[in-house]
Short mmCIF file of N, CA and C in Angstrom, two decimals:
data_model
loop_
_atom_site.label_atom_id
_atom_site.label_comp_id
_atom_site.label_asym_id
_atom_site.label_seq_id
_atom_site.Cartn_x
_atom_site.Cartn_y
_atom_site.Cartn_z
N MET P 174 0.83 -1.20 0.01
CA MET P 174 -0.10 0.01 -0.09
C MET P 174 0.86 1.21 0.00
N ARG P 175 0.60 2.18 -0.81
CA ARG P 175 1.37 3.46 -0.99
C ARG P 175 0.52 4.46 -0.15
N SER P 176 1.31 5.16 0.68
CA SER P 176 0.85 6.44 1.40
C SER P 176 1.11 7.68 0.52
N ILE P 177 0.00 8.55 0.59
CA ILE P 177 0.03 9.71 -0.29
C ILE P 177 0.15 10.76 0.89
N ARG P 178 1.04 11.63 0.58
CA ARG P 178 1.40 12.77 1.38
C ARG P 178 0.87 14.09 0.81
N TRP P 179 -0.08 14.69 1.18
CA TRP P 179 -0.78 15.95 0.71
C TRP P 179 -0.05 17.17 1.11
N GLN P 180 0.15 18.20 0.32
CA GLN P 180 0.79 19.52 0.60
C GLN P 180 0.03 20.51 -0.22
N THR P 181 -0.19 21.58 0.40
CA THR P 181 -0.84 22.80 -0.34
C THR P 181 0.00 23.46 -1.13
N VAL P 182 -0.34 23.68 -2.50
CA VAL P 182 0.70 24.33 -3.36
C VAL P 182 -0.05 25.55 -3.96
N TRP P 183 -1.26 25.70 -3.76
CA TRP P 183 -2.06 26.98 -4.22
C TRP P 183 -3.20 27.21 -3.32
N SER P 184 -3.45 28.27 -3.06
CA SER P 184 -4.68 28.48 -2.24
C SER P 184 -5.55 29.78 -3.21
N SER P 185 -6.78 29.38 -3.25
CA SER P 185 -7.86 30.33 -3.93
C SER P 185 -7.91 31.67 -3.19
N HIS P 186 -8.37 32.56 -4.19
CA HIS P 186 -8.85 33.86 -3.76
C HIS P 186 -10.05 33.75 -3.08
N SER P 187 -10.47 34.57 -2.30
CA SER P 187 -11.93 34.68 -1.83
C SER P 187 -12.89 34.57 -2.87
N ILE P 188 -13.87 33.76 -2.80
CA ILE P 188 -14.91 33.86 -3.91
C ILE P 188 -16.20 34.08 -3.44
N ALA P 189 -17.25 34.57 -4.19
CA ALA P 189 -18.46 35.02 -3.70
C ALA P 189 -19.49 34.02 -4.52
N THR P 190 -20.74 33.92 -3.76
CA THR P 190 -21.66 33.12 -4.27
C THR P 190 -22.41 34.01 -5.58
N ASP P 191 -22.99 33.30 -6.34
CA ASP P 191 -23.72 33.98 -7.62
C ASP P 191 -22.79 34.75 -8.43
N THR P 192 -21.70 34.36 -8.39
CA THR P 192 -20.55 34.99 -9.36
C THR P 192 -19.81 33.86 -10.23
N TRP P 193 -19.63 34.24 -11.49
CA TRP P 193 -18.90 33.45 -12.46
C TRP P 193 -17.33 33.71 -12.33
N TYR P 194 -16.56 32.63 -12.29
CA TYR P 194 -15.16 32.69 -12.35
C TYR P 194 -14.51 31.88 -13.33
N HIS P 195 -13.34 32.40 -13.93
CA HIS P 195 -12.83 31.58 -15.01
C HIS P 195 -11.50 31.11 -14.55
N TYR P 196 -11.43 29.78 -14.61
CA TYR P 196 -10.15 28.98 -14.29
C TYR P 196 -9.66 28.32 -15.54
N VAL P 197 -8.43 28.37 -15.76
CA VAL P 197 -7.73 27.60 -16.86
C VAL P 197 -6.69 26.92 -16.17
N VAL P 198 -6.49 25.59 -16.59
CA VAL P 198 -5.31 24.74 -16.01
C VAL P 198 -4.55 24.19 -17.21
N GLY P 199 -3.30 24.50 -17.25
CA GLY P 199 -2.33 23.89 -18.33
C GLY P 199 -1.54 22.74 -17.49
N ILE P 200 -1.48 21.60 -18.30
CA ILE P 200 -0.73 20.52 -17.61
C ILE P 200 0.04 19.91 -18.71
N HIS P 201 1.21 19.64 -18.31
CA HIS P 201 2.29 18.90 -19.18
C HIS P 201 2.63 17.62 -18.48
N THR P 202 2.27 16.48 -19.15
CA THR P 202 2.66 15.23 -18.43
C THR P 202 3.96 14.63 -18.62
N SER P 203 4.46 14.17 -17.67
CA SER P 203 5.55 13.35 -17.72
C SER P 203 5.85 12.29 -16.79
N ASP P 204 6.62 11.17 -16.84
CA ASP P 204 7.02 10.32 -15.92
C ASP P 204 8.12 10.39 -15.16
N GLN P 205 8.74 11.67 -15.36
CA GLN P 205 9.90 12.14 -14.61
C GLN P 205 9.53 12.72 -13.40
N LEU P 206 10.27 12.80 -12.36
CA LEU P 206 9.95 13.40 -10.96
C LEU P 206 9.54 14.75 -11.25
N THR P 207 10.52 15.54 -11.88
CA THR P 207 10.09 16.99 -12.01
C THR P 207 9.89 17.45 -13.48
N GLY P 208 9.61 16.36 -14.43
CA GLY P 208 9.52 16.59 -15.87
C GLY P 208 8.04 17.26 -16.19
N GLY P 209 6.97 16.99 -15.37
CA GLY P 209 5.74 17.55 -15.71
C GLY P 209 5.53 18.85 -15.09
N TRP P 210 4.54 19.63 -15.37
CA TRP P 210 4.13 20.71 -14.79
C TRP P 210 2.64 21.03 -14.83
N ILE P 211 2.29 22.06 -13.75
CA ILE P 211 0.97 22.46 -13.82
C ILE P 211 0.95 24.07 -13.84
N GLN P 212 0.10 24.79 -14.77
CA GLN P 212 -0.02 26.16 -14.62
C GLN P 212 -1.48 26.51 -14.36
N LEU P 213 -1.79 27.49 -13.63
CA LEU P 213 -3.18 27.81 -13.29
C LEU P 213 -3.40 29.32 -13.39
N TRP P 214 -4.53 29.76 -14.14
CA TRP P 214 -4.83 31.11 -14.36
C TRP P 214 -6.36 31.27 -13.72
N PHE P 215 -6.50 32.37 -13.05
CA PHE P 215 -7.90 32.66 -12.28
C PHE P 215 -8.14 34.02 -12.79
N ASN P 216 -9.38 34.01 -13.58
CA ASN P 216 -9.84 35.22 -14.30
C ASN P 216 -8.69 35.95 -15.19
N GLY P 217 -8.10 35.12 -15.79
CA GLY P 217 -6.92 35.61 -16.89
C GLY P 217 -5.57 35.97 -16.30
N VAL P 218 -5.47 35.80 -14.93
CA VAL P 218 -4.08 36.14 -14.31
C VAL P 218 -3.34 34.69 -14.01
N PRO P 219 -2.30 34.78 -14.29
CA PRO P 219 -1.47 33.53 -13.92
C PRO P 219 -1.35 33.29 -12.26
N GLN P 220 -1.43 32.45 -11.69
CA GLN P 220 -1.37 32.19 -10.42
C GLN P 220 -0.02 31.82 -10.02
N THR P 221 0.28 32.26 -8.74
CA THR P 221 1.69 31.95 -8.09
C THR P 221 1.40 30.75 -7.17
N PHE P 222 2.26 29.79 -7.36
CA PHE P 222 2.32 28.65 -6.32
C PHE P 222 3.10 28.94 -5.16
N ALA P 223 2.95 28.06 -4.13
CA ALA P 223 3.67 28.21 -2.87
C ALA P 223 5.12 28.48 -3.05
N ASP P 224 5.73 27.94 -4.00
CA ASP P 224 7.26 28.01 -4.21
C ASP P 224 7.60 29.37 -4.81
N GLY P 225 6.73 30.40 -5.18
CA GLY P 225 6.90 31.52 -5.75
C GLY P 225 6.86 31.52 -7.36
N SER P 226 6.66 30.28 -7.90
CA SER P 226 6.68 30.30 -9.38
C SER P 226 5.30 30.20 -9.93
N THR P 227 5.05 30.33 -11.29
CA THR P 227 3.90 30.26 -11.95
C THR P 227 3.64 28.75 -12.65
N GLN P 228 4.68 28.11 -12.45
CA GLN P 228 4.72 26.64 -12.80
C GLN P 228 5.03 25.84 -11.72
N TYR P 229 4.16 24.76 -11.48
CA TYR P 229 4.46 23.86 -10.36
C TYR P 229 4.95 22.56 -11.22
N HIS P 230 6.14 22.23 -10.86
CA HIS P 230 6.96 21.22 -11.50
C HIS P 230 6.71 19.88 -10.66
N CYS P 231 6.30 18.86 -11.18
CA CYS P 231 6.08 17.61 -10.48
C CYS P 231 5.88 16.39 -11.68
N ARG P 232 5.73 15.24 -11.12
CA ARG P 232 5.46 14.11 -12.07
C ARG P 232 3.96 14.28 -11.99
N ARG P 233 3.32 14.15 -13.28
CA ARG P 233 1.99 14.13 -13.55
C ARG P 233 1.56 12.86 -14.26
N TRP P 234 2.49 11.96 -14.29
CA TRP P 234 1.99 10.62 -14.98
C TRP P 234 2.70 9.51 -14.55
N SER P 235 2.34 8.44 -14.22
CA SER P 235 3.17 7.18 -13.81
C SER P 235 2.94 6.12 -14.68
N ARG P 236 3.89 5.33 -14.88
CA ARG P 236 3.83 4.17 -15.77
C ARG P 236 3.13 3.06 -15.15
#
């Protein structure tokens, strides 16, 4: 059994009810540990992840 360790890499802005928001997610898959990445835009603005970058590098696909 594999244990999954969760960590927060991005937190959302405050959002209101009855309001439309536009999220865009860019994903580049890789089976390498840091070969893949994720990008996130909120209402047309690139979001910054916990490490200060706009691209979160990580494995996005396993064999």
